[in-house]
XYZ file of N, CA, C and O in Angstrom:
604
model
N -53.256 104.775 -152.508
C -52.869 104.882 -151.117
C -53.895 104.208 -150.204
O -53.538 103.664 -149.181
N -55.174 104.245 -150.590
C -56.212 103.687 -149.714
C -56.071 102.182 -149.531
O -56.517 101.647 -148.524
N -55.405 101.511 -150.470
C -55.220 100.063 -150.332
C -54.241 99.716 -149.212
O -54.182 98.573 -148.765
N -53.489 100.691 -148.716
C -52.544 100.464 -147.618
C -53.193 100.584 -146.241
O -52.560 100.325 -145.236
N -54.451 101.011 -146.204
C -55.128 101.176 -144.923
C -55.465 99.830 -144.301
O -55.873 98.906 -144.999
N -55.320 99.748 -142.995
C -55.706 98.532 -142.280
C -57.227 98.505 -142.132
O -57.907 99.521 -142.331
N -57.754 97.377 -141.729
C -59.194 97.263 -141.490
C -59.622 98.199 -140.357
O -60.694 98.798 -140.417
N -58.773 98.344 -139.355
C -59.091 99.242 -138.248
C -59.156 100.692 -138.725
O -60.037 101.457 -138.308
N -58.241 101.079 -139.602
C -58.257 102.441 -140.140
C -59.498 102.669 -141.004
O -60.134 103.722 -140.912
N -59.850 101.685 -141.817
C -61.063 101.798 -142.641
C -62.309 101.907 -141.768
O -63.217 102.695 -142.061
N -62.334 101.144 -140.707
C -63.472 101.189 -139.782
C -63.582 102.575 -139.143
O -64.672 103.134 -139.009
N -62.440 103.133 -138.750
C -62.423 104.471 -138.157
C -62.885 105.519 -139.165
O -63.652 106.425 -138.827
N -62.439 105.393 -140.401
C -62.880 106.321 -141.438
C -64.379 106.203 -141.688
O -65.055 107.206 -141.917
N -64.895 104.988 -141.633
C -66.335 104.793 -141.837
C -67.122 105.470 -140.719
O -68.157 106.099 -140.966
N -66.634 105.378 -139.485
C -67.303 106.045 -138.370
C -67.301 107.559 -138.576
O -68.320 108.225 -138.344
N -66.182 108.099 -139.016
C -66.100 109.531 -139.289
C -67.040 109.913 -140.428
O -67.779 110.894 -140.334
N -67.012 109.135 -141.497
C -67.866 109.414 -142.650
C -69.330 109.431 -142.236
O -70.077 110.344 -142.594
N -69.730 108.438 -141.469
C -71.128 108.356 -141.029
C -71.512 109.537 -140.142
O -72.646 110.007 -140.187
N -70.567 110.025 -139.364
C -70.810 111.195 -138.529
C -71.033 112.430 -139.406
O -71.942 113.222 -139.160
N -70.225 112.575 -140.445
C -70.339 113.723 -141.349
C -71.581 113.618 -142.228
O -72.191 114.619 -142.576
N -71.954 112.397 -142.600
C -73.135 112.145 -143.435
C -74.373 112.164 -142.539
O -74.994 111.142 -142.274
N -74.743 113.347 -142.097
C -75.766 113.477 -141.057
C -77.155 113.017 -141.488
O -77.965 112.634 -140.654
N -77.435 113.013 -142.788
C -78.763 112.563 -143.235
C -78.794 111.082 -143.607
O -79.834 110.560 -143.994
N -77.631 110.403 -143.486
C -77.576 108.968 -143.763
C -77.766 108.595 -145.221
O -78.091 107.461 -145.538
N -77.494 109.531 -146.119
C -77.717 109.294 -147.551
C -76.629 108.454 -148.213
O -76.787 108.016 -149.337
N -75.511 108.272 -147.516
C -74.394 107.540 -148.115
C -73.404 108.454 -148.805
O -72.446 107.988 -149.426
N -73.629 109.759 -148.703
C -72.681 110.724 -149.257
C -72.718 112.000 -148.425
O -73.670 112.258 -147.694
N -71.647 112.773 -148.531
C -71.537 114.028 -147.789
C -71.791 115.164 -148.774
O -71.081 115.305 -149.770
N -72.800 115.956 -148.468
C -73.144 117.094 -149.323
C -72.360 118.322 -148.891
O -71.750 118.351 -147.810
N -72.410 119.337 -149.695
C -71.781 120.613 -149.363
C -72.373 121.171 -148.069
O -71.641 121.696 -147.222
N -73.679 121.033 -147.885
C -74.325 121.524 -146.661
C -73.841 120.763 -145.437
O -73.624 121.350 -144.371
N -73.683 119.457 -145.560
C -73.196 118.659 -144.431
C -71.757 119.029 -144.094
O -71.388 119.099 -142.917
N -70.960 119.288 -145.115
C -69.583 119.704 -144.888
C -69.555 121.066 -144.188
O -68.798 121.270 -143.236
N -70.412 121.982 -144.626
C -70.517 123.292 -143.989
C -70.929 123.143 -142.526
O -70.361 123.785 -141.643
N -71.900 122.280 -142.250
C -72.347 122.045 -140.874
C -71.218 121.488 -140.014
O -71.092 121.828 -138.836
N -70.405 120.616 -140.599
C -69.264 120.062 -139.879
C -68.300 121.173 -139.477
O -67.887 121.256 -138.318
N -67.954 122.025 -140.425
C -67.052 123.139 -140.121
C -67.639 124.024 -139.026
O -66.941 124.423 -138.096
N -68.925 124.328 -139.133
C -69.572 125.178 -138.132
C -69.550 124.531 -136.753
O -69.330 125.203 -135.746
N -69.754 123.218 -136.694
C -69.742 122.525 -135.400
C -68.364 122.560 -134.751
O -68.235 122.419 -133.540
N -67.344 122.757 -135.571
C -65.975 122.852 -135.065
C -65.534 124.300 -134.859
O -64.365 124.567 -134.613
N -66.490 125.220 -135.009
C -66.194 126.660 -134.906
C -65.167 127.109 -135.934
O -64.341 127.986 -135.669
N -65.216 126.492 -137.109
C -64.324 126.879 -138.200
C -65.142 127.674 -139.208
O -66.128 127.178 -139.750
N -64.728 128.900 -139.416
C -65.420 129.759 -140.376
C -64.824 129.510 -141.759
O -63.629 129.670 -141.957
N -65.686 129.110 -142.690
C -65.239 128.783 -144.039
C -66.013 129.640 -145.033
O -67.245 129.677 -144.998
N -65.273 130.306 -145.886
C -65.920 131.092 -146.941
C -66.507 130.133 -147.981
O -66.029 129.003 -148.135
N -67.516 130.584 -148.680
C -68.155 129.753 -149.712
C -67.147 129.262 -150.734
O -67.201 128.101 -151.159
N -66.208 130.129 -151.112
C -65.198 129.744 -152.108
C -64.323 128.599 -151.588
O -63.949 127.692 -152.339
N -63.978 128.665 -150.305
C -63.141 127.624 -149.716
C -63.906 126.306 -149.609
O -63.346 125.235 -149.856
N -65.178 126.390 -149.250
C -66.020 125.195 -149.187
C -66.129 124.564 -150.573
O -66.004 123.344 -150.718
N -66.333 125.391 -151.579
C -66.403 124.893 -152.962
C -65.098 124.200 -153.361
O -65.116 123.169 -154.038
N -63.970 124.755 -152.927
C -62.668 124.168 -153.252
C -62.488 122.811 -152.568
O -62.000 121.855 -153.174
N -62.894 122.708 -151.298
C -62.815 121.427 -150.587
C -63.686 120.394 -151.307
O -63.262 119.251 -151.536
N -64.882 120.792 -151.665
C -65.775 119.871 -152.390
C -65.154 119.448 -153.719
O -65.179 118.276 -154.084
N -64.577 120.398 -154.438
C -63.967 120.088 -155.734
C -62.818 119.084 -155.568
O -62.685 118.146 -156.354
N -62.029 119.268 -154.531
C -60.893 118.375 -154.295
C -61.332 116.970 -153.880
O -60.699 115.982 -154.252
N -62.401 116.884 -153.111
C -62.833 115.587 -152.586
C -63.808 114.863 -153.510
O -63.803 113.639 -153.577
N -64.657 115.610 -154.207
C -65.669 115.026 -155.089
C -65.037 114.713 -156.441
O -65.203 115.437 -157.414
N -64.333 113.611 -156.495
C -63.521 113.296 -157.674
C -64.337 112.886 -158.896
O -63.864 113.007 -160.012
N -65.579 112.422 -158.693
C -66.397 112.047 -159.852
C -67.332 113.169 -160.299
O -68.087 113.010 -161.260
N -67.289 114.316 -159.610
C -68.084 115.470 -160.011
C -69.576 115.335 -159.778
O -70.373 116.072 -160.362
N -69.978 114.453 -158.861
C -71.399 114.216 -158.608
C -72.051 115.307 -157.755
O -73.270 115.370 -157.657
N -71.234 116.133 -157.121
C -71.774 117.150 -156.226
C -71.791 116.706 -154.771
O -72.152 117.479 -153.887
N -71.425 115.450 -154.522
C -71.370 114.889 -153.175
C -70.092 114.068 -153.033
O -69.499 113.645 -154.019
N -69.708 113.833 -151.787
C -68.518 113.020 -151.500
C -69.000 111.657 -151.037
O -69.646 111.542 -149.987
N -68.722 110.608 -151.821
C -69.107 109.266 -151.389
C -67.989 108.665 -150.536
O -66.923 109.265 -150.383
N -68.252 107.495 -149.965
C -67.280 106.914 -149.040
C -65.944 106.627 -149.713
O -64.890 106.883 -149.140
N -65.953 106.133 -150.945
C -64.696 105.847 -151.647
C -63.875 107.124 -151.830
O -62.661 107.136 -151.590
N -64.522 108.210 -152.224
C -63.814 109.485 -152.391
C -63.267 109.967 -151.054
O -62.127 110.454 -150.975
N -64.057 109.818 -150.014
C -63.639 110.201 -148.672
C -62.403 109.412 -148.255
O -61.414 109.978 -147.782
N -62.441 108.116 -148.464
C -61.310 107.250 -148.102
C -60.074 107.615 -148.914
O -58.969 107.704 -148.368
N -60.251 107.841 -150.221
C -59.107 108.178 -151.067
C -58.390 109.429 -150.573
O -57.163 109.484 -150.520
N -59.160 110.436 -150.186
C -58.561 111.684 -149.707
C -57.971 111.506 -148.309
O -56.852 111.924 -148.034
N -58.720 110.867 -147.433
C -58.269 110.736 -146.047
C -57.107 109.762 -145.897
O -56.294 109.912 -144.975
N -57.003 108.786 -146.780
C -55.902 107.818 -146.703
C -54.561 108.526 -146.787
O -53.611 108.163 -146.086
N -54.493 109.550 -147.626
C -53.250 110.308 -147.741
C -52.853 110.903 -146.390
O -51.677 111.002 -146.065
N -53.843 111.281 -145.590
C -53.570 111.902 -144.303
C -53.016 110.910 -143.279
O -52.260 111.286 -142.397
N -53.389 109.638 -143.408
C -52.876 108.628 -142.485
C -51.363 108.448 -142.634
O -50.679 108.099 -141.688
N -50.865 108.686 -143.835
C -49.461 108.412 -144.112
C -48.609 109.663 -144.232
O -47.427 109.581 -144.472
N -49.218 110.817 -144.037
C -48.501 112.074 -144.152
C -48.128 112.571 -142.761
O -48.954 112.624 -141.868
N -46.879 112.913 -142.601
C -46.426 113.461 -141.318
C -46.726 114.962 -141.311
O -46.361 115.672 -142.241
N -47.403 115.446 -140.278
C -47.733 116.871 -140.230
C -46.489 117.725 -140.014
O -45.507 117.275 -139.429
N -46.554 118.950 -140.489
C -45.444 119.878 -140.280
C -45.561 120.497 -138.887
O -46.631 120.496 -138.280
N -44.468 121.037 -138.415
C -44.466 121.726 -137.124
C -45.465 122.888 -137.160
O -46.220 123.101 -136.203
N -45.493 123.630 -138.254
C -46.430 124.758 -138.378
C -47.870 124.285 -138.270
O -48.688 124.908 -137.569
N -48.212 123.185 -138.931
C -49.570 122.644 -138.841
C -49.909 122.243 -137.402
O -51.017 122.479 -136.926
N -48.941 121.653 -136.727
C -49.171 121.234 -135.342
C -49.321 122.439 -134.411
O -50.138 122.413 -133.488
N -48.558 123.479 -134.662
C -48.701 124.694 -133.854
C -50.075 125.324 -134.061
O -50.700 125.790 -133.103
N -50.560 125.318 -135.297
C -51.893 125.849 -135.582
C -52.949 124.988 -134.890
O -53.901 125.519 -134.287
N -52.782 123.680 -134.943
C -53.732 122.777 -134.276
C -53.714 123.023 -132.763
O -54.767 123.088 -132.127
N -52.528 123.155 -132.196
C -52.420 123.425 -130.762
C -53.164 124.714 -130.410
O -53.943 124.755 -129.455
N -52.937 125.755 -131.191
C -53.583 127.042 -130.924
C -55.100 126.933 -131.034
O -55.824 127.620 -130.311
N -55.579 126.061 -131.905
C -57.022 125.854 -132.031
C -57.591 125.255 -130.732
O -58.633 125.678 -130.253
N -56.896 124.281 -130.159
C -57.349 123.647 -128.919
C -57.178 124.567 -127.709
O -57.960 124.506 -126.767
N -56.160 125.396 -127.732
C -55.859 126.307 -126.619
C -56.751 127.539 -126.727
O -56.319 128.629 -127.089
N -58.019 127.360 -126.374
C -59.037 128.396 -126.579
C -58.732 129.706 -125.852
O -58.999 130.782 -126.372
N -58.174 129.618 -124.645
C -57.908 130.845 -123.887
C -56.516 131.415 -124.180
O -56.103 132.402 -123.585
N -55.805 130.795 -125.101
C -54.465 131.225 -125.530
C -53.497 131.393 -124.366
O -52.666 132.292 -124.333
N -53.591 130.444 -123.429
C -52.719 130.467 -122.256
C -51.364 129.818 -122.524
O -50.462 129.916 -121.704
N -51.248 129.130 -123.654
C -50.024 128.386 -123.934
C -50.120 126.943 -123.473
O -49.157 126.186 -123.578
N -51.302 126.555 -122.982
C -51.545 125.207 -122.498
C -52.928 124.744 -122.946
O -53.846 125.546 -123.067
N -53.061 123.435 -123.127
C -54.377 122.831 -123.319
C -54.771 122.269 -121.961
O -54.103 121.376 -121.433
N -55.822 122.830 -121.397
C -56.282 122.401 -120.081
C -57.219 121.203 -120.219
O -57.649 120.847 -121.312
N -57.548 120.623 -119.086
C -58.494 119.508 -119.059
C -59.823 119.914 -119.706
O -60.385 119.169 -120.495
N -60.302 121.099 -119.389
C -61.577 121.576 -119.935
C -61.502 121.759 -121.450
O -62.420 121.410 -122.182
N -60.397 122.330 -121.925
C -60.236 122.556 -123.365
C -60.143 121.228 -124.114
O -60.742 121.070 -125.188
N -59.413 120.274 -123.553
C -59.299 118.970 -124.191
C -60.640 118.241 -124.197
O -61.041 117.666 -125.207
N -61.347 118.309 -123.093
C -62.675 117.681 -123.009
C -63.603 118.281 -124.060
O -64.298 117.566 -124.776
N -63.632 119.601 -124.150
C -64.493 120.285 -125.113
C -64.166 119.848 -126.537
O -65.058 119.539 -127.330
N -62.880 119.812 -126.880
C -62.465 119.467 -128.244
C -62.805 118.019 -128.593
O -63.376 117.740 -129.652
N -62.492 117.095 -127.715
C -62.680 115.677 -128.023
C -64.147 115.273 -127.929
O -64.615 114.455 -128.717
N -64.883 115.851 -127.012
C -66.281 115.452 -126.839
C -67.136 115.807 -128.044
O -68.201 115.235 -128.241
N -66.665 116.715 -128.883
C -67.385 117.029 -130.121
C -67.404 115.832 -131.065
O -68.301 115.706 -131.882
N -66.389 114.992 -130.974
C -66.299 113.824 -131.845
C -66.694 112.538 -131.136
O -67.192 111.618 -131.746
N -66.398 112.468 -129.872
C -66.632 111.250 -129.108
C -67.576 111.584 -127.963
O -67.152 112.053 -126.914
N -68.849 111.350 -128.180
C -69.876 111.788 -127.255
C -69.853 111.151 -125.884
O -70.304 111.743 -124.919
N -69.306 109.944 -125.759
C -69.344 109.246 -124.475
C -68.078 109.460 -123.647
O -67.778 108.705 -122.740
N -67.363 110.523 -123.924
C -66.140 110.847 -123.209
C -66.467 111.345 -121.800
O -67.410 112.098 -121.604
N -65.677 110.913 -120.833
C -65.870 111.375 -119.462
C -64.688 112.239 -119.034
O -63.617 112.201 -119.651
N -64.880 112.985 -117.961
C -63.787 113.792 -117.409
C -62.630 112.889 -116.977
O -61.467 113.239 -117.118
N -62.969 111.704 -116.487
C -61.942 110.743 -116.083
C -61.093 110.317 -117.287
O -59.875 110.178 -117.168
N -61.742 110.114 -118.433
C -61.007 109.762 -119.657
C -59.997 110.856 -120.001
O -58.842 110.572 -120.340
N -60.432 112.097 -119.916
C -59.565 113.228 -120.251
C -58.419 113.341 -119.249
O -57.272 113.580 -119.634
N -58.698 113.128 -117.984
C -57.641 113.166 -116.967
C -56.574 112.107 -117.256
O -55.381 112.367 -117.121
N -57.015 110.920 -117.669
C -56.070 109.848 -118.000
C -55.225 110.228 -119.209
O -54.017 109.966 -119.241
N -55.849 110.843 -120.207
C -55.103 111.288 -121.398
C -54.033 112.299 -121.003
O -52.884 112.202 -121.442
N -54.415 113.246 -120.185
C -53.465 114.277 -119.771
C -52.318 113.660 -118.986
O -51.154 114.027 -119.184
N -52.599 112.698 -118.120
C -51.536 112.044 -117.350
C -50.505 111.397 -118.266
O -49.319 111.420 -117.985
N -50.972 110.821 -119.382
C -50.059 110.161 -120.319
C -49.241 111.184 -121.101
O -48.041 111.009 -121.313
N -49.876 112.270 -121.520
C -49.236 113.261 -122.390
C -48.367 114.234 -121.600
O -47.324 114.666 -122.074
N -48.773 114.570 -120.404
C -48.182 115.628 -119.584
C -46.857 115.179 -118.965
O -46.830 114.630 -117.870
N -45.773 115.445 -119.661
C -44.457 114.980 -119.205
C -43.914 115.778 -118.022
O -43.171 115.256 -117.206
N -44.292 117.062 -117.920
C -43.775 117.855 -116.803
C -44.714 117.871 -115.595
O -44.467 118.569 -114.615
N -45.777 117.081 -115.670
C -46.700 116.830 -114.550
C -47.323 118.096 -113.950
O -47.470 118.215 -112.735
N -47.726 119.037 -114.821
C -48.413 120.236 -114.337
C -49.921 120.185 -114.631
O -50.613 121.190 -114.494
N -50.400 119.007 -115.039
C -51.823 118.759 -115.298
C -52.388 119.549 -116.475
O -53.579 119.845 -116.513
N -51.537 119.897 -117.416
C -51.965 120.528 -118.653
C -50.946 120.184 -119.732
O -49.857 119.704 -119.442
N -51.334 120.411 -120.968
C -50.486 120.030 -122.101
C -49.903 121.290 -122.724
O -50.650 122.170 -123.172
N -48.576 121.375 -122.730
C -47.957 122.525 -123.388
C -47.707 122.200 -124.864
O -47.911 121.074 -125.312
N -47.291 123.182 -125.615
C -47.121 123.016 -127.062
C -46.100 121.925 -127.386
O -46.310 121.112 -128.285
N -45.000 121.901 -126.649
C -43.959 120.900 -126.902
C -44.503 119.484 -126.663
O -44.253 118.577 -127.463
N -45.245 119.294 -125.590
C -45.829 117.978 -125.286
C -46.814 117.563 -126.388
O -46.831 116.407 -126.805
N -47.611 118.513 -126.846
C -48.583 118.256 -127.901
C -47.875 117.838 -129.193
O -48.230 116.815 -129.805
N -46.881 118.595 -129.602
C -46.160 118.311 -130.845
C -45.439 116.973 -130.742
O -45.490 116.153 -131.671
N -44.775 116.705 -129.624
C -44.089 115.419 -129.441
C -45.064 114.248 -129.502
O -44.744 113.213 -130.088
N -46.233 114.411 -128.907
C -47.243 113.355 -128.942
C -47.609 113.016 -130.386
O -47.601 111.846 -130.777
N -47.923 114.021 -131.168
C -48.360 113.790 -132.540
C -47.221 113.227 -133.387
O -47.397 112.245 -134.107
N -46.052 113.821 -133.299
C -44.935 113.343 -134.121
C -44.490 111.944 -133.753
O -44.111 111.157 -134.610
N -44.568 111.599 -132.483
C -44.149 110.260 -132.055
C -45.195 109.209 -132.383
O -44.889 108.020 -132.365
N -46.436 109.619 -132.662
C -47.494 108.678 -132.994
C -47.818 108.633 -134.474
O -48.714 107.915 -134.888
N -47.115 109.410 -135.288
C -47.387 109.373 -136.728
C -46.306 108.562 -137.408
O -45.151 108.604 -137.066
N -46.771 107.808 -138.396
C -45.900 106.909 -139.178
C -45.133 106.050 -138.253
O -44.219 105.693 -137.991
C-alpha cells in the first residue's frame, strides 16, 4: 500500500515521524510513543502501548523505523473512517462537550501538531467548514468535512 503514496504524502509522513522521533534516533521507541499519547491527553495502558508497538514494529527490533511507520500509516491514507470513529474524534476535540468545536478548541487541538498556527488561521478554517455560519463546527459539519475529503 505504501507504494501508492504520493511524494507529498510521504513528505507529510516524514514530518510526523520526525515529530514523534523526539530524540532524532531515526526510530520511534515505546517511550516516545507513550510521550506522544500523553501530549495528546490520551491515557494508554501499558498493555495497549505494547500492542501498538507489536503491530507497528514489524521486524521485532523494539522500535518503529520510518519504513514500518509508512507501511502502517499508508493504510490510513486509503481507509475511509467510519461514522462512529468520526463521532469519537469529534467528541475528543469538543472538550467542553457543548456539541460544537469552538475556535479555542480547534486552535488547542491543531496547535499541538502545527506550532506556527495563528488565531487567524483557525478563524479561516472555521469559515470554510462552518456551513450554518454560527462560528463553530457542529458534528455534522465535522463529519461531512472528513468524509468529503477522504478518498
